[in-house]
PDB file of C-alpha atoms in Angstrom:
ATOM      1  CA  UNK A   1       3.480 -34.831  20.088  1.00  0.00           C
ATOM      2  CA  UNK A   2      -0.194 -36.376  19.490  1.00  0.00           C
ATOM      3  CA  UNK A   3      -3.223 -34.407  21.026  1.00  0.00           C
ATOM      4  CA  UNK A   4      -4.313 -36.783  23.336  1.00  0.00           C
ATOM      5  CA  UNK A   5      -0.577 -36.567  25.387  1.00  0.00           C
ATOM      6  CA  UNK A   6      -0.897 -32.606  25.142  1.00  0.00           C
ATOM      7  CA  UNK A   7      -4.317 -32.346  26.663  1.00  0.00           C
ATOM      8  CA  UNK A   8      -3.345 -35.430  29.513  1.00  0.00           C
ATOM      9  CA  UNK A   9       0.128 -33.491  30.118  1.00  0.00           C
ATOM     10  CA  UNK A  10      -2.038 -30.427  30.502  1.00  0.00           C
ATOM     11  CA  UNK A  11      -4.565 -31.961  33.189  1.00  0.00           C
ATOM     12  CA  UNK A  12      -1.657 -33.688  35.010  1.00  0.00           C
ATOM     13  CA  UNK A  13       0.391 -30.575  34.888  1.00  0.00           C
ATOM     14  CA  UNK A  14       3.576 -32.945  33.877  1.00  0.00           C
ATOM     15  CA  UNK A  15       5.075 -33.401  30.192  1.00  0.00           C
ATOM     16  CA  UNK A  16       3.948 -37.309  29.942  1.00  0.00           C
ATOM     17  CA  UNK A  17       7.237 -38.659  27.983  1.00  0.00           C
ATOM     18  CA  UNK A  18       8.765 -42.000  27.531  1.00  0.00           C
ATOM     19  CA  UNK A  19      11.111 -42.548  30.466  1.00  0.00           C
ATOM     20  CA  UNK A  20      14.863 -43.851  29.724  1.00  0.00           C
ATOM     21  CA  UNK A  21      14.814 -46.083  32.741  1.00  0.00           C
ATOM     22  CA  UNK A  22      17.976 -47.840  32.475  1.00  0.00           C
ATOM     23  CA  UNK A  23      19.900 -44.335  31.707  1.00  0.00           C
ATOM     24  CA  UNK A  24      17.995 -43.183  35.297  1.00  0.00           C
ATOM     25  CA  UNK A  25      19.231 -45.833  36.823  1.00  0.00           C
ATOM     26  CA  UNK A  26      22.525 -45.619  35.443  1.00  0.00           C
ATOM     27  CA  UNK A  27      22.302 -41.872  36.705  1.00  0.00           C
ATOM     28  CA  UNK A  28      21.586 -42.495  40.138  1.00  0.00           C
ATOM     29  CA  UNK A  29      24.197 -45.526  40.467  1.00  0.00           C
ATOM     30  CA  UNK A  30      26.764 -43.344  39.137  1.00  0.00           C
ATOM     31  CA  UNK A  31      25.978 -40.049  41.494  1.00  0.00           C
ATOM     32  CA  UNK A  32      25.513 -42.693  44.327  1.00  0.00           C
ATOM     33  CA  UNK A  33      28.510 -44.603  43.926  1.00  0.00           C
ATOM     34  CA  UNK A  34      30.901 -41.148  43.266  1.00  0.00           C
ATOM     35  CA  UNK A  35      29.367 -39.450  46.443  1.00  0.00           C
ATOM     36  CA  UNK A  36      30.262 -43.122  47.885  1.00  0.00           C
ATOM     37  CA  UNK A  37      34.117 -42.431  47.468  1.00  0.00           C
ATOM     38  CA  UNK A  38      34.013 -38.976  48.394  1.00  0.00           C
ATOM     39  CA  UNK A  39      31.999 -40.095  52.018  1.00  0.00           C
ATOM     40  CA  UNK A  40      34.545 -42.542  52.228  1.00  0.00           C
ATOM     41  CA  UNK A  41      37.766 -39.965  51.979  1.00  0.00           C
ATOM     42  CA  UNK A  42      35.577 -38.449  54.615  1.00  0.00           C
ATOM     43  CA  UNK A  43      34.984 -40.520  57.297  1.00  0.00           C
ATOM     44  CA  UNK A  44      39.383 -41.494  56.539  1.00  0.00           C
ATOM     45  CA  UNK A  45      40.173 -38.170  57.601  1.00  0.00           C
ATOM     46  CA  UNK A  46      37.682 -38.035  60.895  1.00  0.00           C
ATOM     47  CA  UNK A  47      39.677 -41.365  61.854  1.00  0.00           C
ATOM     48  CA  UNK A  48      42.983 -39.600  60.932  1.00  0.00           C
ATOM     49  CA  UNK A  49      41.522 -36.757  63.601  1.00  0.00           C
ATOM     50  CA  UNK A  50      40.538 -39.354  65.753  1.00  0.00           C
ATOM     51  CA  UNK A  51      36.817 -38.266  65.703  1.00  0.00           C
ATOM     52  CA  UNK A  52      36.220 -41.245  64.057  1.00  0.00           C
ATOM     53  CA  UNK A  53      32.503 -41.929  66.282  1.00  0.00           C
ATOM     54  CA  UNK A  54      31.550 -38.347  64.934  1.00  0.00           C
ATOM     55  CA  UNK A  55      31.840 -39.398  60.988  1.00  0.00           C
ATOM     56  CA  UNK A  56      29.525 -42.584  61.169  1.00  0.00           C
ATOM     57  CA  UNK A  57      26.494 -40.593  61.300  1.00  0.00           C
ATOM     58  CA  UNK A  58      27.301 -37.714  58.693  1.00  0.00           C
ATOM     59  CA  UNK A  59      28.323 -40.375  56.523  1.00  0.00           C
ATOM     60  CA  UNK A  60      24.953 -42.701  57.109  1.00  0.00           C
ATOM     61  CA  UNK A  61      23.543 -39.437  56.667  1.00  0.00           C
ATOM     62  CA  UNK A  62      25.367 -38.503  53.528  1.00  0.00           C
ATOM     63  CA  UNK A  63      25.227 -41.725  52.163  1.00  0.00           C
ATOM     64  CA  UNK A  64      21.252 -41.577  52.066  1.00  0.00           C
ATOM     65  CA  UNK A  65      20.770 -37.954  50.675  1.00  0.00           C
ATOM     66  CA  UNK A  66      22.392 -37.617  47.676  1.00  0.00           C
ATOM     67  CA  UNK A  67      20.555 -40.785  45.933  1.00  0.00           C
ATOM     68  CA  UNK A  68      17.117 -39.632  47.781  1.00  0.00           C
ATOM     69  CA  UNK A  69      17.935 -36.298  46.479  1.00  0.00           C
ATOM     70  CA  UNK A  70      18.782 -37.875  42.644  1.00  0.00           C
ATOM     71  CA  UNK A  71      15.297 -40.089  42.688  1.00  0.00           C
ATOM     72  CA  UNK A  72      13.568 -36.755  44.289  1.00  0.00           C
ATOM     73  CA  UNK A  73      14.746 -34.790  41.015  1.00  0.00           C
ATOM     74  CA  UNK A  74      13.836 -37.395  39.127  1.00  0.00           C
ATOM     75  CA  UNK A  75      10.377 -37.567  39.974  1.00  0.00           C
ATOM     76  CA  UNK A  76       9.565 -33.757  39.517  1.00  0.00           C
ATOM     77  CA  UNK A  77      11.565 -33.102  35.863  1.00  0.00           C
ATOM     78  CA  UNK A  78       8.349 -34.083  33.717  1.00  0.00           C
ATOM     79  CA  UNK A  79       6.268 -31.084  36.126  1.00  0.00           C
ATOM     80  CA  UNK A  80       5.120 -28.397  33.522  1.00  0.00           C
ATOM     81  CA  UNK A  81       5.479 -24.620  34.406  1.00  0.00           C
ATOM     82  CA  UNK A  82       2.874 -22.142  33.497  1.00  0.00           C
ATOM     83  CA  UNK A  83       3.440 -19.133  32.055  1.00  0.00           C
ATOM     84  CA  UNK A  84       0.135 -16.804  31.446  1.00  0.00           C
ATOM     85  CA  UNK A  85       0.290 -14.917  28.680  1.00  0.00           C
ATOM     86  CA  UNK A  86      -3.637 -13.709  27.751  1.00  0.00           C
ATOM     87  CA  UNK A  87      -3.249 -14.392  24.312  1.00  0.00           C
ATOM     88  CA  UNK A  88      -4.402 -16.794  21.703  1.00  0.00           C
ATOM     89  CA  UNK A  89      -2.983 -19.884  20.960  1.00  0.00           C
ATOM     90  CA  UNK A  90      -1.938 -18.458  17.698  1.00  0.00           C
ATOM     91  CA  UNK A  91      -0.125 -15.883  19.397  1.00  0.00           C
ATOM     92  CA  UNK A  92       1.332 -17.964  21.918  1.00  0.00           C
ATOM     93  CA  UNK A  93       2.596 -20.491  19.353  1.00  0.00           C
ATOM     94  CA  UNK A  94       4.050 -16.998  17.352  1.00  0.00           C
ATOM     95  CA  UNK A  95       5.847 -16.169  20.766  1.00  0.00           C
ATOM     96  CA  UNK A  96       7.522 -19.096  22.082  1.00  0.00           C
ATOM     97  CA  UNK A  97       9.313 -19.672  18.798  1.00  0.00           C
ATOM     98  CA  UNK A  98       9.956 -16.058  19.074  1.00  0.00           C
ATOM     99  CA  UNK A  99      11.469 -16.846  22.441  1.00  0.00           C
ATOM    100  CA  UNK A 100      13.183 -20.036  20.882  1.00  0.00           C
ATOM    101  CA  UNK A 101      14.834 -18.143  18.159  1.00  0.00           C
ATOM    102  CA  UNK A 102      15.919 -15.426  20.612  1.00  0.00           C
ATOM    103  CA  UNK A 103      17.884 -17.757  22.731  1.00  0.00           C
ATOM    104  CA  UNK A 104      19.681 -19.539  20.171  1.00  0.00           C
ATOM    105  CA  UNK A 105      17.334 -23.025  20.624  1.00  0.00           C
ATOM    106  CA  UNK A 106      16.727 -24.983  17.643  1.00  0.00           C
ATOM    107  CA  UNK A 107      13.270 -25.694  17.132  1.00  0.00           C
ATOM    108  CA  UNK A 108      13.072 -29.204  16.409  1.00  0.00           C
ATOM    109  CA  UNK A 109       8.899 -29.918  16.494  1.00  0.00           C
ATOM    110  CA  UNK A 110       6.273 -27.204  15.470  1.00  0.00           C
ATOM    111  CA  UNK A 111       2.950 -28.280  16.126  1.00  0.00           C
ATOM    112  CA  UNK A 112      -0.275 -25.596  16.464  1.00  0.00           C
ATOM    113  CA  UNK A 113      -0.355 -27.172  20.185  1.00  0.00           C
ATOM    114  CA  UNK A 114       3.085 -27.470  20.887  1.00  0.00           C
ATOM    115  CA  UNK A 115       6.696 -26.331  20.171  1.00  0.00           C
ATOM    116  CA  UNK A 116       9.611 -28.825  21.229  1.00  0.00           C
ATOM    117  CA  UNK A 117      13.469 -27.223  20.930  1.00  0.00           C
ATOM    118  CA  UNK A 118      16.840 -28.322  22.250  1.00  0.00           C
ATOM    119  CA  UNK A 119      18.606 -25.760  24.170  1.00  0.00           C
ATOM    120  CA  UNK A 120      22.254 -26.589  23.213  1.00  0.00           C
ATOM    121  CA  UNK A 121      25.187 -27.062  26.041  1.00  0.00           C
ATOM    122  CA  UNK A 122      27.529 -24.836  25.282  1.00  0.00           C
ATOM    123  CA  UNK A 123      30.399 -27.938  26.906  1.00  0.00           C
ATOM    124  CA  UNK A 124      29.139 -30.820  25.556  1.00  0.00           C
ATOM    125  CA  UNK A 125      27.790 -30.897  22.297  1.00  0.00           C
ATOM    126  CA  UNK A 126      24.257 -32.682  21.376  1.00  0.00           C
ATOM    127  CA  UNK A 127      23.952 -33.268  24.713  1.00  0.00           C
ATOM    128  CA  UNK A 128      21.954 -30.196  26.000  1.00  0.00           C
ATOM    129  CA  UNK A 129      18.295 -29.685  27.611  1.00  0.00           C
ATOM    130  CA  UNK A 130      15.027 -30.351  25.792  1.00  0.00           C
ATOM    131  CA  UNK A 131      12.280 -27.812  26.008  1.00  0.00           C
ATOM    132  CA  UNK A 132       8.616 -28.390  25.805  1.00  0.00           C
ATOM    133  CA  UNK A 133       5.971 -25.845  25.231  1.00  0.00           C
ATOM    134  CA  UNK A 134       2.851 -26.499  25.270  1.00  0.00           C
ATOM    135  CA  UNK A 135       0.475 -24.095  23.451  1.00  0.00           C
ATOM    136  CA  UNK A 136      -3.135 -23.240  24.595  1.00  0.00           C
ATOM    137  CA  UNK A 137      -5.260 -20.439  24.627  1.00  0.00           C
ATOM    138  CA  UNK A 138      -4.012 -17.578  27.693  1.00  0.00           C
ATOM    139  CA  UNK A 139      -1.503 -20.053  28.741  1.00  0.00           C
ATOM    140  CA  UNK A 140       2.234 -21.517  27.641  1.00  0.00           C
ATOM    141  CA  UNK A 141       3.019 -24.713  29.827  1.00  0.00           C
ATOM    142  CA  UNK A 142       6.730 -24.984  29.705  1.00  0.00           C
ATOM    143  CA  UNK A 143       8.957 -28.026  30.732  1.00  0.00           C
ATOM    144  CA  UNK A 144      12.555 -28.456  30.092  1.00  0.00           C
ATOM    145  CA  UNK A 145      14.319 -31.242  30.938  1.00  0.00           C
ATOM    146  CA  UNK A 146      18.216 -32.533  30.529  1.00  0.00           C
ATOM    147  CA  UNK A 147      19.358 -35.278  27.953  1.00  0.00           C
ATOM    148  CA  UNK A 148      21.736 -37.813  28.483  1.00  0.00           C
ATOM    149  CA  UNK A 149      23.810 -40.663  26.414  1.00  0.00           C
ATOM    150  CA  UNK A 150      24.078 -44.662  26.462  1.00  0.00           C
ATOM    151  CA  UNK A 151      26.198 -44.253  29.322  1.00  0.00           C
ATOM    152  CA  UNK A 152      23.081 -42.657  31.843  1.00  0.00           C
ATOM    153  CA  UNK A 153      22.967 -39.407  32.497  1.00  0.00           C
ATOM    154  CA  UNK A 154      22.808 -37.378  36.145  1.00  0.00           C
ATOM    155  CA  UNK A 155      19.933 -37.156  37.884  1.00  0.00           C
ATOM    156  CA  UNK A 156      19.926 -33.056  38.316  1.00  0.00           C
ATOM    157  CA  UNK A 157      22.296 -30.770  35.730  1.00  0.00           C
ATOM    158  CA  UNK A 158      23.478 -28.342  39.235  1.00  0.00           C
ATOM    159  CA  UNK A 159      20.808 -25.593  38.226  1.00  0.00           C
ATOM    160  CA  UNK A 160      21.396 -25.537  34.549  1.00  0.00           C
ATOM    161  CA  UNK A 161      17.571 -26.850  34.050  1.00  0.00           C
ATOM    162  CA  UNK A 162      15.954 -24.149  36.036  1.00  0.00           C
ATOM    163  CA  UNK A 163      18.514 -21.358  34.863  1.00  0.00           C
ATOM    164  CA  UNK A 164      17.304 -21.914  31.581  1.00  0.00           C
ATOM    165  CA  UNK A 165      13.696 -22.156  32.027  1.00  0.00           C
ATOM    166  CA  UNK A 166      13.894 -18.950  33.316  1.00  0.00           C
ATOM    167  CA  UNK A 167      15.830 -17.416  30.460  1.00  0.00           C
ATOM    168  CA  UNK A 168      12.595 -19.381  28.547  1.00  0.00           C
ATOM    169  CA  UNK A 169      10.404 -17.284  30.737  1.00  0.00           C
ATOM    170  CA  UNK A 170      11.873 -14.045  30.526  1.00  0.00           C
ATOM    171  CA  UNK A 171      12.234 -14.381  27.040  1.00  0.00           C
ATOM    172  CA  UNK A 172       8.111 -15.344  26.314  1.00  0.00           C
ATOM    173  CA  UNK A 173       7.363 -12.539  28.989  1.00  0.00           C
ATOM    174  CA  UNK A 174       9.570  -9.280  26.774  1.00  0.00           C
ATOM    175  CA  UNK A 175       8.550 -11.049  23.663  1.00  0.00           C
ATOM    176  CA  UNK A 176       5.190 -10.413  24.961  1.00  0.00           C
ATOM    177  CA  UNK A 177       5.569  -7.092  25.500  1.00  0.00           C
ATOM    178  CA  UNK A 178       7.230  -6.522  22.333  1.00  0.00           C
ATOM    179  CA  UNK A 179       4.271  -8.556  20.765  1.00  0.00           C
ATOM    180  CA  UNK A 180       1.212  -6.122  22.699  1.00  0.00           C
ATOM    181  CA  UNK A 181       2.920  -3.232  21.838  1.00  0.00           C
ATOM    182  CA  UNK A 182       3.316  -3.645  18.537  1.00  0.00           C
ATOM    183  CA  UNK A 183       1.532  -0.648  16.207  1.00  0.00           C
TER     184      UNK A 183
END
């Protein structure tokens, strides 16, 4: 990562990255057009119940959520969290690969400003998230966002994202302590 996109990620307060468009796209067609069939077997069984004037709204409904929901996620993966830490950027940089190695991550870039690893899926191999740090003085700015393959990828991972930035989190935060408390 170059300077200049650490310090303009920083100010935003969003990892600026190279978008995949046509695997986003892909994404959302393919979460659309699977919540399509399921809406469909849905508004078949209201007519088999003969409720059948009940199911066109839910399924209008339905069938505008879940890609408005897709582009929503979308649109806030690149946000940055911050994690304070009130130590140099020496440190900081010392304690997020700390944190890296501690949850099995595999540091792939290790810059003074930042530290990029892949967080592994433990189902699908290579295909796993991607987390960001990005070093400063007091402050870690962390960002970890899903992969995906030629074929698109989904537009939110069901939680797996934000369950491990906050194994990321607690991680910096007891290496932190171990780090302080150090004689």
């Amino acid at each position: 990562m170059k300077k200049e996109v650490w310090a303009q990620s920083i100010r935003g307060n969003r990892l600026l990255r190279k978008r995949d468009w046509f695997g986003d796209v892909l994404g959302v067609c393919q979460v659309t057009s699977l919540h399509l069939v399921f809406c469909i077997l849905f508004a078949a069984q209201f007519q088999e119940d003969g409720r059948s004037s009940n199911g066109i709204p839910m399924l209008c409904l339905a069938l505008v959520s879940v890609p408005l929901c897709a582009i929503y996620c979308l649109s806030r993966e690149n946000d940055l969290t911050l994690v304070g830490t009130g130590l140099s950027a020496v440190e900081n940089r010392n304690l997020v690969l700390f944190a890296f190695k501690t949850l099995g991550w595999e540091v792939r870039s290790n810059t003074p400003f930042a530290v990029i690893a892949g967080a592994n899926n433990k189902w699908w191999s290579n295909h796993g998230q991607t987390a960001t740090a990005l070093i400063t003085d007091n402050k870690v700015y962390l960002n970890l966002i899903h992969g995906g393959t030629s074929k698109g990828r989904l537009p939110f991972y069901f939680g797996s994202n934000q369950r491990k930035l906050n194994r990321a989190i607690a991680a910096i935060e007891s290496g932190k302590t171990l780090l302080v408390y150090q004689p």
